[in-house]
């Protein structure tokens, strides 16, 4: 019998695959030294400083494992679809607030 967490992760993977097919996938790394599976791959703070450059409709943030921090406000507006997923069984821990 599958646990609730396994089913939830499976649903996230389906959501990620669906969104990736029609939108932008942005990988979020905890540090610049962390290897990334694809580009673009930046820290959460780097995306926050350049929101207009990266965020479009149907954007998916894929958080890589590790502790993520945010050194500025992250204001998101005029986006009709935004998904935030982790690529492991645990979601990232944020050391600052994200305001959506």
Coordinates of N, CA, C and O in Angstrom, one line a residue, residues 11-94:
X11 N 1.6 12.8 -7.7 CA 0.8 13.9 -8.2 C 1.6 15.1 -8.6 O 1.4 15.7 -9.6
X12 N 2.6 15.4 -7.7 CA 3.5 16.6 -8.0 C 4.3 16.3 -9.3 O 4.5 17.2 -10.1
X13 N 4.8 15.1 -9.5 CA 5.5 14.7 -10.7 C 4.6 14.9 -11.9 O 5.1 15.3 -13.0
X14 N 3.4 14.4 -11.8 CA 2.5 14.6 -12.9 C 2.2 16.1 -13.2 O 2.3 16.5 -14.4
X15 N 2.0 16.9 -12.2 CA 1.9 18.3 -12.3 C 3.1 18.9 -13.0 O 3.0 19.7 -13.9
X16 N 4.3 18.5 -12.5 CA 5.5 19.1 -13.1 C 5.6 18.7 -14.5 O 6.0 19.5 -15.3
X17 N 5.4 17.5 -14.9 CA 5.5 17.0 -16.3 C 4.5 17.8 -17.2 O 4.8 18.3 -18.2
X18 N 3.3 18.0 -16.7 CA 2.3 18.7 -17.5 C 2.6 20.1 -17.6 O 2.6 20.7 -18.7
X19 N 3.1 20.8 -16.5 CA 3.5 22.2 -16.6 C 4.7 22.4 -17.5 O 4.8 23.3 -18.3
X20 N 5.7 21.5 -17.3 CA 6.9 21.6 -18.1 C 6.7 21.6 -19.6 O 7.3 22.2 -20.4
X21 N 5.7 20.8 -20.0 CA 5.4 20.7 -21.4 C 4.8 22.0 -22.0 O 5.0 22.2 -23.2
X22 N 4.2 22.8 -21.2 CA 3.6 24.0 -21.8 C 4.1 25.3 -21.2 O 3.7 26.3 -21.6
X23 N 5.1 25.2 -20.3 CA 5.5 26.5 -19.7 C 7.0 26.4 -19.4 O 7.8 25.7 -20.0
X24 N 7.4 27.3 -18.5 CA 8.8 27.4 -18.2 C 9.2 26.7 -16.9 O 8.4 26.8 -15.9
X25 N 10.3 25.9 -16.9 CA 10.8 25.3 -15.7 C 12.0 26.0 -15.2 O 13.0 26.1 -16.0
X26 N 12.0 26.4 -13.9 CA 13.1 27.1 -13.3 C 13.6 26.3 -12.2 O 12.9 26.0 -11.3
X27 N 14.9 25.9 -12.2 CA 15.5 25.1 -11.1 C 16.0 26.1 -10.1 O 16.6 27.1 -10.4
X28 N 15.7 25.8 -8.8 CA 16.1 26.6 -7.7 C 17.2 25.9 -6.9 O 16.9 24.8 -6.3
X29 N 18.4 26.4 -6.8 CA 19.5 25.8 -6.1 C 19.7 26.5 -4.8 O 19.5 27.7 -4.7
X30 N 20.1 25.7 -3.7 CA 20.3 26.4 -2.5 C 21.6 27.2 -2.5 O 21.7 28.2 -1.8
X31 N 22.6 26.8 -3.3 CA 23.9 27.6 -3.4 C 24.3 27.5 -4.9 O 23.9 26.7 -5.6
X32 N 25.2 28.4 -5.2 CA 25.7 28.5 -6.6 C 26.6 27.3 -6.9 O 26.8 27.0 -8.0
X33 N 27.1 26.6 -5.8 CA 28.0 25.5 -6.0 C 27.3 24.2 -6.2 O 27.9 23.2 -6.6
X34 N 26.0 24.2 -5.9 CA 25.2 22.9 -6.1 C 25.0 22.6 -7.5 O 24.5 23.4 -8.3
X35 N 25.3 21.4 -7.9 CA 25.1 21.0 -9.3 C 23.6 21.0 -9.7 O 22.7 20.6 -8.9
X36 N 23.3 21.4 -10.9 CA 21.9 21.5 -11.4 C 21.7 20.6 -12.5 O 22.5 20.4 -13.4
X37 N 20.4 20.0 -12.6 CA 20.1 19.1 -13.7 C 19.9 19.8 -15.0 O 20.0 19.2 -16.1
X38 N 19.6 21.1 -15.0 CA 19.3 21.8 -16.3 C 19.4 23.3 -16.0 O 19.5 23.7 -14.8
X39 N 19.3 24.1 -17.0 CA 19.3 25.5 -16.9 C 18.0 26.1 -17.4 O 17.3 25.4 -18.2
X40 N 17.5 27.2 -16.9 CA 18.2 28.0 -15.9 C 18.1 27.4 -14.5 O 17.2 26.7 -14.1
X41 N 19.2 27.7 -13.7 CA 19.3 27.2 -12.4 C 19.9 28.3 -11.5 O 21.1 28.7 -11.8
X42 N 19.2 28.9 -10.6 CA 19.7 30.0 -9.8 C 19.2 29.8 -8.4 O 18.3 29.0 -8.1
X43 N 19.7 30.7 -7.5 CA 19.2 30.7 -6.1 C 17.8 31.4 -6.1 O 17.5 32.2 -7.0
X44 N 17.1 31.2 -5.1 CA 15.8 31.9 -4.9 C 16.0 33.4 -4.9 O 15.2 34.1 -5.6
X45 N 17.0 33.9 -4.3 CA 17.3 35.3 -4.3 C 17.6 35.9 -5.7 O 17.1 37.0 -6.0
X46 N 18.3 35.1 -6.5 CA 18.6 35.6 -7.8 C 17.3 35.7 -8.7 O 17.2 36.6 -9.4
X47 N 16.4 34.7 -8.5 CA 15.1 34.8 -9.2 C 14.4 36.0 -8.7 O 13.7 36.7 -9.5
X48 N 14.4 36.2 -7.4 CA 13.6 37.4 -6.8 C 14.1 38.7 -7.3 O 13.3 39.6 -7.5
X49 N 15.4 38.8 -7.5 CA 16.0 40.1 -8.0 C 15.7 40.3 -9.5 O 15.9 41.4 -10.0
X50 N 15.3 39.3 -10.2 CA 15.1 39.4 -11.6 C 13.7 38.8 -12.0 O 13.6 38.0 -13.0
X51 N 12.7 39.1 -11.3 CA 11.4 38.4 -11.5 C 10.9 38.6 -12.9 O 10.5 37.7 -13.6
X52 N 11.0 39.8 -13.5 CA 10.5 40.1 -14.8 C 11.2 39.3 -15.9 O 10.7 39.1 -16.9
X53 N 12.4 39.0 -15.6 CA 13.2 38.2 -16.6 C 12.9 36.7 -16.7 O 12.9 36.1 -17.7
X54 N 12.4 36.2 -15.5 CA 12.2 34.7 -15.5 C 10.8 34.3 -15.4 O 10.4 33.3 -15.9
X55 N 9.9 35.0 -14.7 CA 8.6 34.6 -14.5 C 7.7 34.9 -15.7 O 7.6 36.0 -16.1
X56 N 7.0 33.9 -16.2 CA 6.0 34.0 -17.2 C 4.8 33.1 -16.8 O 4.9 32.4 -15.8
X57 N 3.8 33.2 -17.5 CA 2.6 32.3 -17.3 C 3.1 30.9 -17.4 O 3.9 30.5 -18.2
X58 N 2.5 30.0 -16.5 CA 2.9 28.6 -16.5 C 4.3 28.3 -16.2 O 5.0 27.6 -16.8
X59 N 4.8 29.0 -15.1 CA 6.1 28.7 -14.6 C 6.1 27.7 -13.5 O 5.2 27.7 -12.6
X60 N 7.1 26.8 -13.5 CA 7.3 25.8 -12.4 C 8.6 26.0 -11.8 O 9.7 26.0 -12.5
X61 N 8.7 26.2 -10.5 CA 9.9 26.3 -9.7 C 10.2 24.9 -9.2 O 9.3 24.3 -8.5
X62 N 11.3 24.3 -9.5 CA 11.7 23.0 -9.0 C 12.9 23.2 -8.0 O 14.0 23.6 -8.4
X63 N 12.6 23.0 -6.7 CA 13.6 23.2 -5.7 C 14.5 22.0 -5.6 O 14.0 20.9 -5.4
X64 N 15.8 22.2 -5.7 CA 16.8 21.2 -5.4 C 17.0 21.0 -3.9 O 16.7 21.9 -3.2
X65 N 17.4 19.8 -3.5 CA 17.6 19.6 -2.0 C 18.5 20.6 -1.4 O 19.5 21.0 -2.0
X66 N 18.2 21.0 -0.2 CA 19.1 21.9 0.6 C 18.3 22.9 1.3 O 17.0 23.0 1.1
X67 N 18.9 23.8 2.0 CA 18.3 24.9 2.7 C 18.4 26.1 1.8 O 19.4 26.6 1.4
X68 N 17.2 26.6 1.5 CA 17.1 27.8 0.6 C 16.9 29.1 1.4 O 16.1 29.0 2.4
X69 N 17.5 30.1 1.0 CA 17.3 31.4 1.7 C 16.9 32.5 0.7 O 17.1 32.3 -0.5
X70 N 16.3 33.5 1.3 CA 15.9 34.6 0.4 C 16.3 35.9 1.1 O 16.0 36.2 2.3
X71 N 17.0 36.8 0.3 CA 17.5 38.0 0.9 C 16.8 39.3 0.5 O 17.2 40.4 0.7
X72 N 15.6 39.1 -0.1 CA 14.8 40.2 -0.6 C 13.4 39.8 -0.7 O 13.0 38.6 -0.6
X73 N 12.5 40.8 -0.9 CA 11.1 40.4 -1.2 C 10.9 39.7 -2.5 O 11.7 40.0 -3.4
X74 N 10.0 38.8 -2.6 CA 9.8 38.1 -3.8 C 8.3 38.4 -4.2 O 7.4 37.7 -3.7
X75 N 8.1 39.4 -5.0 CA 6.7 39.8 -5.4 C 6.3 39.2 -6.7 O 7.0 39.5 -7.7
X76 N 5.3 38.5 -6.8 CA 4.8 37.8 -8.0 C 3.5 38.4 -8.3 O 2.5 38.3 -7.5
X77 N 3.3 38.9 -9.6 CA 2.0 39.4 -10.0 C 1.8 39.1 -11.5 O 2.8 38.9 -12.2
X78 N 0.6 39.2 -11.9 CA 0.2 39.0 -13.3 C 0.7 37.6 -13.9 O 1.1 37.5 -15.0
X79 N 0.7 36.6 -13.0 CA 1.0 35.3 -13.5 C -0.2 34.4 -13.3 O -0.8 34.4 -12.2
X80 N -0.7 33.7 -14.3 CA -1.9 33.0 -14.2 C -1.7 31.6 -13.6 O -2.6 30.9 -13.1
X81 N -0.5 31.0 -13.7 CA -0.2 29.7 -13.3 C 1.2 29.6 -12.8 O 2.2 29.9 -13.5
X82 N 1.4 29.2 -11.5 CA 2.7 29.1 -10.9 C 2.7 27.8 -10.1 O 1.8 27.6 -9.2
X83 N 3.7 26.9 -10.3 CA 3.8 25.7 -9.5 C 5.1 25.7 -8.8 O 6.1 26.1 -9.3
X84 N 5.1 25.2 -7.5 CA 6.3 25.1 -6.7 C 6.4 23.7 -6.3 O 5.6 23.2 -5.6
X85 N 7.5 23.0 -6.7 CA 7.7 21.6 -6.4 C 9.1 21.3 -5.9 O 10.0 22.1 -6.2
X86 N 9.2 20.3 -5.1 CA 10.5 19.8 -4.7 C 10.9 18.6 -5.5 O 10.0 17.8 -5.9
X87 N 12.2 18.4 -5.7 CA 12.5 17.2 -6.5 C 12.9 16.0 -5.6 O 13.4 15.0 -6.1
X88 N 12.6 16.1 -4.3 CA 12.8 15.0 -3.4 C 11.5 14.8 -2.6 O 10.5 15.5 -2.8
X89 N 11.5 13.9 -1.7 CA 10.3 13.6 -0.9 C 10.0 14.7 0.2 O 9.0 14.7 0.8
X90 N 11.0 15.5 0.4 CA 10.8 16.6 1.4 C 10.8 18.0 0.7 O 11.6 18.2 -0.2
X91 N 10.0 18.8 1.1 CA 10.0 20.2 0.5 C 11.1 21.0 1.1 O 11.6 20.8 2.2
X92 N 11.6 22.0 0.4 CA 12.7 22.8 0.9 C 12.3 23.6 2.1 O 11.1 24.0 2.2
X93 N 13.2 23.9 3.0 CA 12.9 24.8 4.1 C 13.4 26.2 3.7 O 14.6 26.4 3.4
X94 N 12.5 27.2 3.8 CA 12.9 28.5 3.5 C 13.2 29.3 4.8 O 12.5 29.1 5.8

